[in-house]
JSON list of C-alpha atoms in Angstrom, two decimals:
[
{"chain": "A", "resi": 400, "resn": "UNK", "atom": "CA", "xyz": [0.00, -0.03, -0.18]},
{"chain": "A", "resi": 401, "resn": "UNK", "atom": "CA", "xyz": [2.69, 2.36, 0.78]},
{"chain": "A", "resi": 402, "resn": "UNK", "atom": "CA", "xyz": [4.81, 1.61, -2.18]},
{"chain": "A", "resi": 403, "resn": "UNK", "atom": "CA", "xyz": [1.66, 2.33, -4.51]},
{"chain": "A", "resi": 404, "resn": "UNK", "atom": "CA", "xyz": [0.69, 5.39, -2.98]},
{"chain": "A", "resi": 405, "resn": "UNK", "atom": "CA", "xyz": [4.52, 6.50, -3.40]},
{"chain": "A", "resi": 406, "resn": "UNK", "atom": "CA", "xyz": [4.21, 5.80, -7.11]},
{"chain": "A", "resi": 407, "resn": "UNK", "atom": "CA", "xyz": [1.00, 7.55, -7.50]},
{"chain": "A", "resi": 408, "resn": "UNK", "atom": "CA", "xyz": [2.32, 10.45, -5.77]},
{"chain": "A", "resi": 409, "resn": "UNK", "atom": "CA", "xyz": [5.62, 10.60, -8.19]},
{"chain": "A", "resi": 410, "resn": "UNK", "atom": "CA", "xyz": [3.11, 10.49, -10.90]},
{"chain": "A", "resi": 411, "resn": "UNK", "atom": "CA", "xyz": [0.99, 13.26, -9.91]},
{"chain": "A", "resi": 412, "resn": "UNK", "atom": "CA", "xyz": [4.11, 15.58, -9.20]},
{"chain": "A", "resi": 413, "resn": "UNK", "atom": "CA", "xyz": [5.77, 14.83, -12.37]},
{"chain": "A", "resi": 414, "resn": "UNK", "atom": "CA", "xyz": [2.34, 15.86, -14.04]},
{"chain": "A", "resi": 415, "resn": "UNK", "atom": "CA", "xyz": [2.60, 19.21, -12.08]},
{"chain": "A", "resi": 416, "resn": "UNK", "atom": "CA", "xyz": [6.16, 19.74, -13.08]},
{"chain": "A", "resi": 417, "resn": "UNK", "atom": "CA", "xyz": [5.39, 18.85, -16.53]},
{"chain": "A", "resi": 418, "resn": "UNK", "atom": "CA", "xyz": [2.19, 21.09, -16.78]},
{"chain": "A", "resi": 419, "resn": "UNK", "atom": "CA", "xyz": [3.70, 23.80, -15.02]},
{"chain": "A", "resi": 420, "resn": "UNK", "atom": "CA", "xyz": [6.83, 24.06, -17.15]},
{"chain": "A", "resi": 421, "resn": "UNK", "atom": "CA", "xyz": [4.80, 23.95, -20.56]},
{"chain": "A", "resi": 422, "resn": "UNK", "atom": "CA", "xyz": [4.13, 27.02, -22.91]},
{"chain": "A", "resi": 423, "resn": "UNK", "atom": "CA", "xyz": [1.56, 27.45, -25.00]},
{"chain": "A", "resi": 424, "resn": "UNK", "atom": "CA", "xyz": [-0.41, 29.55, -27.41]},
{"chain": "A", "resi": 425, "resn": "UNK", "atom": "CA", "xyz": [-4.09, 30.51, -27.62]},
{"chain": "A", "resi": 426, "resn": "UNK", "atom": "CA", "xyz": [-4.96, 31.84, -30.94]},
{"chain": "A", "resi": 427, "resn": "UNK", "atom": "CA", "xyz": [-8.37, 33.66, -31.69]},
{"chain": "A", "resi": 428, "resn": "UNK", "atom": "CA", "xyz": [-9.70, 34.82, -34.72]},
{"chain": "A", "resi": 429, "resn": "UNK", "atom": "CA", "xyz": [-12.29, 37.86, -34.66]},
{"chain": "A", "resi": 430, "resn": "UNK", "atom": "CA", "xyz": [-14.68, 38.31, -37.73]},
{"chain": "A", "resi": 431, "resn": "UNK", "atom": "CA", "xyz": [-15.58, 42.11, -36.81]},
{"chain": "A", "resi": 432, "resn": "UNK", "atom": "CA", "xyz": [-16.45, 41.57, -33.13]},
{"chain": "A", "resi": 433, "resn": "UNK", "atom": "CA", "xyz": [-17.58, 38.05, -33.08]},
{"chain": "A", "resi": 434, "resn": "UNK", "atom": "CA", "xyz": [-15.17, 35.32, -32.05]},
{"chain": "A", "resi": 435, "resn": "UNK", "atom": "CA", "xyz": [-14.92, 32.86, -35.17]},
{"chain": "A", "resi": 436, "resn": "UNK", "atom": "CA", "xyz": [-12.58, 30.44, -33.88]},
{"chain": "A", "resi": 437, "resn": "UNK", "atom": "CA", "xyz": [-10.15, 29.69, -31.35]},
{"chain": "A", "resi": 438, "resn": "UNK", "atom": "CA", "xyz": [-7.38, 27.10, -31.53]},
{"chain": "A", "resi": 439, "resn": "UNK", "atom": "CA", "xyz": [-4.35, 25.81, -28.93]},
{"chain": "A", "resi": 440, "resn": "UNK", "atom": "CA", "xyz": [-1.17, 24.95, -30.04]},
{"chain": "A", "resi": 441, "resn": "UNK", "atom": "CA", "xyz": [-2.13, 25.86, -34.00]},
{"chain": "A", "resi": 442, "resn": "UNK", "atom": "CA", "xyz": [-3.37, 28.90, -35.92]},
{"chain": "A", "resi": 443, "resn": "UNK", "atom": "CA", "xyz": [-7.24, 29.44, -35.70]},
{"chain": "A", "resi": 444, "resn": "UNK", "atom": "CA", "xyz": [-8.90, 29.00, -39.21]},
{"chain": "A", "resi": 445, "resn": "UNK", "atom": "CA", "xyz": [-10.24, 32.13, -40.86]},
{"chain": "A", "resi": 446, "resn": "UNK", "atom": "CA", "xyz": [-13.49, 32.92, -42.08]},
{"chain": "A", "resi": 447, "resn": "UNK", "atom": "CA", "xyz": [-13.18, 33.29, -45.47]},
{"chain": "A", "resi": 448, "resn": "UNK", "atom": "CA", "xyz": [-13.51, 36.97, -45.41]},
{"chain": "A", "resi": 449, "resn": "UNK", "atom": "CA", "xyz": [-9.52, 37.25, -44.66]},
{"chain": "A", "resi": 450, "resn": "UNK", "atom": "CA", "xyz": [-8.90, 36.74, -48.54]},
{"chain": "A", "resi": 451, "resn": "UNK", "atom": "CA", "xyz": [-9.89, 39.85, -49.24]},
{"chain": "A", "resi": 452, "resn": "UNK", "atom": "CA", "xyz": [-6.89, 42.14, -49.02]},
{"chain": "A", "resi": 453, "resn": "UNK", "atom": "CA", "xyz": [-6.81, 45.67, -48.20]},
{"chain": "A", "resi": 454, "resn": "UNK", "atom": "CA", "xyz": [-7.44, 47.60, -51.36]},
{"chain": "A", "resi": 455, "resn": "UNK", "atom": "CA", "xyz": [-7.53, 51.40, -52.45]},
{"chain": "A", "resi": 456, "resn": "UNK", "atom": "CA", "xyz": [-8.94, 52.67, -55.46]},
{"chain": "A", "resi": 457, "resn": "UNK", "atom": "CA", "xyz": [-8.90, 56.35, -56.37]},
{"chain": "A", "resi": 458, "resn": "UNK", "atom": "CA", "xyz": [-11.63, 57.59, -58.77]},
{"chain": "A", "resi": 459, "resn": "UNK", "atom": "CA", "xyz": [-11.33, 61.17, -59.68]},
{"chain": "A", "resi": 460, "resn": "UNK", "atom": "CA", "xyz": [-9.83, 62.54, -56.77]},
{"chain": "A", "resi": 461, "resn": "UNK", "atom": "CA", "xyz": [-11.47, 60.33, -54.26]},
{"chain": "A", "resi": 462, "resn": "UNK", "atom": "CA", "xyz": [-9.76, 57.61, -52.53]},
{"chain": "A", "resi": 463, "resn": "UNK", "atom": "CA", "xyz": [-11.66, 54.59, -51.48]},
{"chain": "A", "resi": 464, "resn": "UNK", "atom": "CA", "xyz": [-9.87, 52.29, -48.93]},
{"chain": "A", "resi": 465, "resn": "UNK", "atom": "CA", "xyz": [-11.46, 48.88, -47.92]},
{"chain": "A", "resi": 466, "resn": "UNK", "atom": "CA", "xyz": [-9.92, 47.61, -44.70]},
{"chain": "A", "resi": 467, "resn": "UNK", "atom": "CA", "xyz": [-9.85, 43.89, -43.74]},
{"chain": "A", "resi": 468, "resn": "UNK", "atom": "CA", "xyz": [-12.67, 43.47, -40.80]},
{"chain": "A", "resi": 469, "resn": "UNK", "atom": "CA", "xyz": [-10.71, 40.36, -39.69]},
{"chain": "A", "resi": 470, "resn": "UNK", "atom": "CA", "xyz": [-8.39, 40.36, -36.60]},
{"chain": "A", "resi": 471, "resn": "UNK", "atom": "CA", "xyz": [-6.13, 37.75, -34.87]},
{"chain": "A", "resi": 472, "resn": "UNK", "atom": "CA", "xyz": [-5.19, 37.64, -31.50]},
{"chain": "A", "resi": 473, "resn": "UNK", "atom": "CA", "xyz": [-2.38, 35.53, -29.95]},
{"chain": "A", "resi": 474, "resn": "UNK", "atom": "CA", "xyz": [-2.19, 34.68, -25.99]},
{"chain": "A", "resi": 475, "resn": "UNK", "atom": "CA", "xyz": [1.04, 33.23, -25.19]},
{"chain": "A", "resi": 476, "resn": "UNK", "atom": "CA", "xyz": [1.22, 31.47, -21.78]},
{"chain": "A", "resi": 477, "resn": "UNK", "atom": "CA", "xyz": [4.81, 31.03, -20.74]},
{"chain": "A", "resi": 478, "resn": "UNK", "atom": "CA", "xyz": [5.79, 28.38, -18.42]},
{"chain": "A", "resi": 479, "resn": "UNK", "atom": "CA", "xyz": [8.04, 28.17, -15.52]},
{"chain": "A", "resi": 480, "resn": "UNK", "atom": "CA", "xyz": [11.70, 28.24, -16.66]},
{"chain": "A", "resi": 481, "resn": "UNK", "atom": "CA", "xyz": [13.47, 27.62, -13.17]},
{"chain": "A", "resi": 482, "resn": "UNK", "atom": "CA", "xyz": [12.31, 24.29, -11.24]},
{"chain": "A", "resi": 483, "resn": "UNK", "atom": "CA", "xyz": [14.96, 24.06, -8.83]},
{"chain": "A", "resi": 484, "resn": "UNK", "atom": "CA", "xyz": [14.60, 24.68, -5.20]},
{"chain": "A", "resi": 485, "resn": "UNK", "atom": "CA", "xyz": [16.62, 27.07, -3.78]},
{"chain": "A", "resi": 486, "resn": "UNK", "atom": "CA", "xyz": [17.66, 25.50, -0.45]},
{"chain": "A", "resi": 487, "resn": "UNK", "atom": "CA", "xyz": [20.25, 28.13, 0.67]},
{"chain": "A", "resi": 488, "resn": "UNK", "atom": "CA", "xyz": [17.60, 30.76, 1.01]},
{"chain": "A", "resi": 489, "resn": "UNK", "atom": "CA", "xyz": [15.80, 29.27, 4.06]},
{"chain": "A", "resi": 490, "resn": "UNK", "atom": "CA", "xyz": [15.51, 31.06, 7.15]},
{"chain": "A", "resi": 491, "resn": "UNK", "atom": "CA", "xyz": [16.40, 29.98, 10.59]},
{"chain": "A", "resi": 492, "resn": "UNK", "atom": "CA", "xyz": [12.72, 29.81, 11.55]},
{"chain": "A", "resi": 493, "resn": "UNK", "atom": "CA", "xyz": [12.12, 27.88, 8.53]},
{"chain": "A", "resi": 494, "resn": "UNK", "atom": "CA", "xyz": [14.52, 25.48, 9.36]},
{"chain": "A", "resi": 495, "resn": "UNK", "atom": "CA", "xyz": [13.41, 25.26, 12.88]},
{"chain": "A", "resi": 496, "resn": "UNK", "atom": "CA", "xyz": [9.85, 24.48, 11.62]},
{"chain": "A", "resi": 497, "resn": "UNK", "atom": "CA", "xyz": [10.85, 21.75, 9.01]},
{"chain": "A", "resi": 498, "resn": "UNK", "atom": "CA", "xyz": [13.13, 19.94, 11.84]},
{"chain": "A", "resi": 499, "resn": "UNK", "atom": "CA", "xyz": [10.38, 20.18, 14.41]},
{"chain": "A", "resi": 500, "resn": "UNK", "atom": "CA", "xyz": [7.71, 18.91, 11.62]},
{"chain": "A", "resi": 501, "resn": "UNK", "atom": "CA", "xyz": [10.15, 15.81, 10.79]},
{"chain": "A", "resi": 502, "resn": "UNK", "atom": "CA", "xyz": [10.76, 15.17, 14.45]},
{"chain": "A", "resi": 503, "resn": "UNK", "atom": "CA", "xyz": [6.84, 15.03, 15.33]},
{"chain": "A", "resi": 504, "resn": "UNK", "atom": "CA", "xyz": [6.05, 13.04, 12.11]},
{"chain": "A", "resi": 505, "resn": "UNK", "atom": "CA", "xyz": [8.44, 10.58, 12.79]},
{"chain": "A", "resi": 506, "resn": "UNK", "atom": "CA", "xyz": [7.55, 10.05, 16.53]},
{"chain": "A", "resi": 507, "resn": "UNK", "atom": "CA", "xyz": [3.72, 10.25, 15.44]},
{"chain": "A", "resi": 508, "resn": "UNK", "atom": "CA", "xyz": [3.78, 6.62, 14.04]},
{"chain": "A", "resi": 509, "resn": "UNK", "atom": "CA", "xyz": [6.11, 5.02, 16.52]},
{"chain": "A", "resi": 510, "resn": "UNK", "atom": "CA", "xyz": [4.88, 2.00, 18.32]},
{"chain": "A", "resi": 511, "resn": "UNK", "atom": "CA", "xyz": [1.44, 1.45, 15.98]},
{"chain": "A", "resi": 512, "resn": "UNK", "atom": "CA", "xyz": [2.11, -2.03, 15.41]},
{"chain": "A", "resi": 513, "resn": "UNK", "atom": "CA", "xyz": [2.33, -3.02, 18.97]},
{"chain": "A", "resi": 514, "resn": "UNK", "atom": "CA", "xyz": [-1.19, -2.19, 19.97]},
{"chain": "A", "resi": 515, "resn": "UNK", "atom": "CA", "xyz": [-1.62, -3.42, 23.57]},
{"chain": "A", "resi": 516, "resn": "UNK", "atom": "CA", "xyz": [-5.13, -3.59, 24.51]},
{"chain": "A", "resi": 517, "resn": "UNK", "atom": "CA", "xyz": [-5.87, -4.66, 28.21]},
{"chain": "A", "resi": 518, "resn": "UNK", "atom": "CA", "xyz": [-9.12, -6.62, 27.70]},
{"chain": "A", "resi": 519, "resn": "UNK", "atom": "CA", "xyz": [-7.54, -9.17, 25.62]},
{"chain": "A", "resi": 520, "resn": "UNK", "atom": "CA", "xyz": [-6.70, -11.45, 28.52]},
{"chain": "A", "resi": 521, "resn": "UNK", "atom": "CA", "xyz": [-10.14, -11.23, 30.05]},
{"chain": "A", "resi": 522, "resn": "UNK", "atom": "CA", "xyz": [-13.21, -13.33, 29.37]},
{"chain": "A", "resi": 523, "resn": "UNK", "atom": "CA", "xyz": [-16.38, -11.63, 29.25]},
{"chain": "A", "resi": 524, "resn": "UNK", "atom": "CA", "xyz": [-19.07, -12.74, 32.07]},
{"chain": "A", "resi": 525, "resn": "UNK", "atom": "CA", "xyz": [-21.49, -15.50, 31.57]},
{"chain": "A", "resi": 526, "resn": "UNK", "atom": "CA", "xyz": [-25.12, -14.25, 31.20]},
{"chain": "A", "resi": 527, "resn": "UNK", "atom": "CA", "xyz": [-27.05, -16.06, 33.75]},
{"chain": "A", "resi": 528, "resn": "UNK", "atom": "CA", "xyz": [-30.30, -13.61, 33.31]},
{"chain": "A", "resi": 529, "resn": "UNK", "atom": "CA", "xyz": [-31.17, -11.35, 30.52]},
{"chain": "A", "resi": 530, "resn": "UNK", "atom": "CA", "xyz": [-30.51, -8.02, 32.64]},
{"chain": "A", "resi": 531, "resn": "UNK", "atom": "CA", "xyz": [-31.69, -5.75, 29.66]},
{"chain": "A", "resi": 532, "resn": "UNK", "atom": "CA", "xyz": [-35.13, -7.75, 29.38]},
{"chain": "A", "resi": 533, "resn": "UNK", "atom": "CA", "xyz": [-35.43, -7.24, 33.28]},
{"chain": "A", "resi": 534, "resn": "UNK", "atom": "CA", "xyz": [-34.93, -3.57, 33.56]},
{"chain": "A", "resi": 535, "resn": "UNK", "atom": "CA", "xyz": [-37.27, -2.85, 30.36]},
{"chain": "A", "resi": 536, "resn": "UNK", "atom": "CA", "xyz": [-40.19, -0.69, 31.29]},
{"chain": "A", "resi": 537, "resn": "UNK", "atom": "CA", "xyz": [-43.17, -0.26, 28.71]},
{"chain": "A", "resi": 538, "resn": "UNK", "atom": "CA", "xyz": [-45.47, 2.72, 29.08]},
{"chain": "A", "resi": 539, "resn": "UNK", "atom": "CA", "xyz": [-49.05, 2.01, 28.13]}
]
């Protein structure tokens, strides 16, 4: 039981380290003000309106500029770079707490295998009369 719990805890801790150090990107594609597509680890697909590039036409002194209504947003989530625990920066109070915690934890489970019960050597009394039947009272 103890070995399996250690293995489960080790696997869980490795997943925590893996997910805390993984960086990923979330890409969003907006057409106007509406969200069309969201993608993680890849580029979001477009809505088809993006193919119309920005064009400008000049007709008799007037210029018409057609802008693209689509926008792409990218959210980068950076993972943790340093995973090492810096032990050299532990204060005296933290050292005292760790030492006292370990000492009390070790002594907490000491002698649990040798559970001594005082009633193992004694036999229960013989039942001569059913005492619980004698003391019963009924209200009618």
